[in-house]
């Protein structure tokens, strides 16, 4: 299978921000572990990160030709208010799984609402970097 892992706003700061919440490993460290997991399973994976909402929408739109079997999306704070990302996810038929490293429901109230969840196949939150792995595994079910 072939997957795309997309990280949104501020995820490039992972390992350098709120370490108690997001851990001390960088996004590159985490992506290397995801790549090793996929390789072990004989799967292909590509990575994309942007802090720009429109760029994330364009990347999601670019999946319209069905190049990927699944997209894993951690949209960061855009999760909570980006109707543009919601609509971009609805533009494609590739399943998108929403991911959060932290348990957003155990945090501030503004994190309890996701405007992208209704457009996603499912949601995984609260397992740190393993949230990405669990999301990838979900495509095998
Ligand atoms: C996050 C949770 C969001 O609320 C937050 O804005 C992030 C990261 C997570 O991975 O836990 O930037 O998506």
PDB file of N, CA and C in Angstrom, residues 5-6 24 30 37 47 52 61 63-64 75 88 90 92 98 102 109-110 113 121 123 126 129 131:
ATOM      1  N   UNK A   5       1.502  10.959   4.685  1.00  0.00           N
ATOM      2  CA  UNK A   5       1.346  11.494   6.042  1.00  0.00           C
ATOM      3  C   UNK A   5       1.523  13.011   5.961  1.00  0.00           C
ATOM      4  N   UNK A   6       0.461  13.721   6.317  1.00  0.00           N
ATOM      5  CA  UNK A   6       0.484  15.190   6.247  1.00  0.00           C
ATOM      6  C   UNK A   6       0.463  15.773   7.655  1.00  0.00           C
ATOM      7  N   UNK A  24       9.867  14.807  23.005  1.00  0.00           N
ATOM      8  CA  UNK A  24      11.121  15.507  22.716  1.00  0.00           C
ATOM      9  C   UNK A  24      11.718  15.131  21.360  1.00  0.00           C
ATOM     10  N   UNK A  30      10.315  11.292  14.149  1.00  0.00           N
ATOM     11  CA  UNK A  30       9.060  10.529  14.122  1.00  0.00           C
ATOM     12  C   UNK A  30       8.808   9.986  12.711  1.00  0.00           C
ATOM     13  N   UNK A  37       8.579   1.632   9.908  1.00  0.00           N
ATOM     14  CA  UNK A  37       7.402   0.777  10.140  1.00  0.00           C
ATOM     15  C   UNK A  37       6.773   0.374   8.802  1.00  0.00           C
ATOM     16  N   UNK A  47       5.859  11.983   2.992  1.00  0.00           N
ATOM     17  CA  UNK A  47       5.566  12.933   4.066  1.00  0.00           C
ATOM     18  C   UNK A  47       5.441  14.347   3.511  1.00  0.00           C
ATOM     19  N   UNK A  52       0.934  26.432   6.201  1.00  0.00           N
ATOM     20  CA  UNK A  52       0.038  27.280   5.415  1.00  0.00           C
ATOM     21  C   UNK A  52      -1.232  26.498   5.048  1.00  0.00           C
ATOM     22  N   UNK A  61      -5.887  18.086  -2.213  1.00  0.00           N
ATOM     23  CA  UNK A  61      -6.511  18.057  -3.549  1.00  0.00           C
ATOM     24  C   UNK A  61      -5.697  17.212  -4.526  1.00  0.00           C
ATOM     25  N   UNK A  63      -4.313  14.574  -4.193  1.00  0.00           N
ATOM     26  CA  UNK A  63      -4.520  13.120  -4.041  1.00  0.00           C
ATOM     27  C   UNK A  63      -5.723  12.642  -4.858  1.00  0.00           C
ATOM     28  N   UNK A  64      -6.333  13.541  -5.621  1.00  0.00           N
ATOM     29  CA  UNK A  64      -7.596  13.216  -6.300  1.00  0.00           C
ATOM     30  C   UNK A  64      -7.463  12.057  -7.293  1.00  0.00           C
ATOM     31  N   UNK A  75      -3.657  17.945  11.345  1.00  0.00           N
ATOM     32  CA  UNK A  75      -3.786  19.320  10.848  1.00  0.00           C
ATOM     33  C   UNK A  75      -3.375  20.355  11.894  1.00  0.00           C
ATOM     34  N   UNK A  88     -11.576  20.330   1.418  1.00  0.00           N
ATOM     35  CA  UNK A  88     -10.519  19.686   0.618  1.00  0.00           C
ATOM     36  C   UNK A  88     -10.564  18.176   0.800  1.00  0.00           C
ATOM     37  N   UNK A  90     -13.149  16.454   1.469  1.00  0.00           N
ATOM     38  CA  UNK A  90     -14.335  15.971   0.755  1.00  0.00           C
ATOM     39  C   UNK A  90     -14.148  15.970  -0.770  1.00  0.00           C
ATOM     40  N   UNK A  92     -11.702  14.554  -2.286  1.00  0.00           N
ATOM     41  CA  UNK A  92     -11.019  13.327  -2.726  1.00  0.00           C
ATOM     42  C   UNK A  92     -11.747  12.100  -2.181  1.00  0.00           C
ATOM     43  N   UNK A  98      -7.827  11.275  10.586  1.00  0.00           N
ATOM     44  CA  UNK A  98      -7.383  12.418  11.403  1.00  0.00           C
ATOM     45  C   UNK A  98      -6.594  11.902  12.603  1.00  0.00           C
ATOM     46  N   UNK A 102      -1.689  14.306  20.994  1.00  0.00           N
ATOM     47  CA  UNK A 102      -2.248  14.475  22.344  1.00  0.00           C
ATOM     48  C   UNK A 102      -3.719  14.051  22.347  1.00  0.00           C
ATOM     49  N   UNK A 109     -10.902  23.447  26.067  1.00  0.00           N
ATOM     50  CA  UNK A 109     -12.201  23.278  25.407  1.00  0.00           C
ATOM     51  C   UNK A 109     -12.127  23.494  23.886  1.00  0.00           C
ATOM     52  N   UNK A 110     -11.310  24.479  23.460  1.00  0.00           N
ATOM     53  CA  UNK A 110     -11.298  24.773  22.020  1.00  0.00           C
ATOM     54  C   UNK A 110     -10.750  23.607  21.202  1.00  0.00           C
ATOM     55  N   UNK A 113     -13.418  20.369  19.730  1.00  0.00           N
ATOM     56  CA  UNK A 113     -14.188  20.344  18.485  1.00  0.00           C
ATOM     57  C   UNK A 113     -13.246  20.227  17.293  1.00  0.00           C
ATOM     58  N   UNK A 121     -12.357   9.505   7.677  1.00  0.00           N
ATOM     59  CA  UNK A 121     -12.818   8.132   7.881  1.00  0.00           C
ATOM     60  C   UNK A 121     -12.869   7.806   9.375  1.00  0.00           C
ATOM     61  N   UNK A 123     -10.788   8.905  13.535  1.00  0.00           N
ATOM     62  CA  UNK A 123      -9.953   9.817  14.320  1.00  0.00           C
ATOM     63  C   UNK A 123      -9.154   9.014  15.333  1.00  0.00           C
ATOM     64  N   UNK A 126      -4.209  10.847  21.111  1.00  0.00           N
ATOM     65  CA  UNK A 126      -3.767  10.581  22.480  1.00  0.00           C
ATOM     66  C   UNK A 126      -2.666   9.564  22.644  1.00  0.00           C
ATOM     67  N   UNK A 129       3.426   9.736  19.286  1.00  0.00           N
ATOM     68  CA  UNK A 129       3.833   9.435  17.902  1.00  0.00           C
ATOM     69  C   UNK A 129       3.159   8.167  17.380  1.00  0.00           C
ATOM     70  N   UNK A 131       0.162   7.491  17.467  1.00  0.00           N
ATOM     71  CA  UNK A 131      -1.109   7.814  16.815  1.00  0.00           C
ATOM     72  C   UNK A 131      -0.965   7.663  15.298  1.00  0.00           C
TER      73      UNK A 131
END
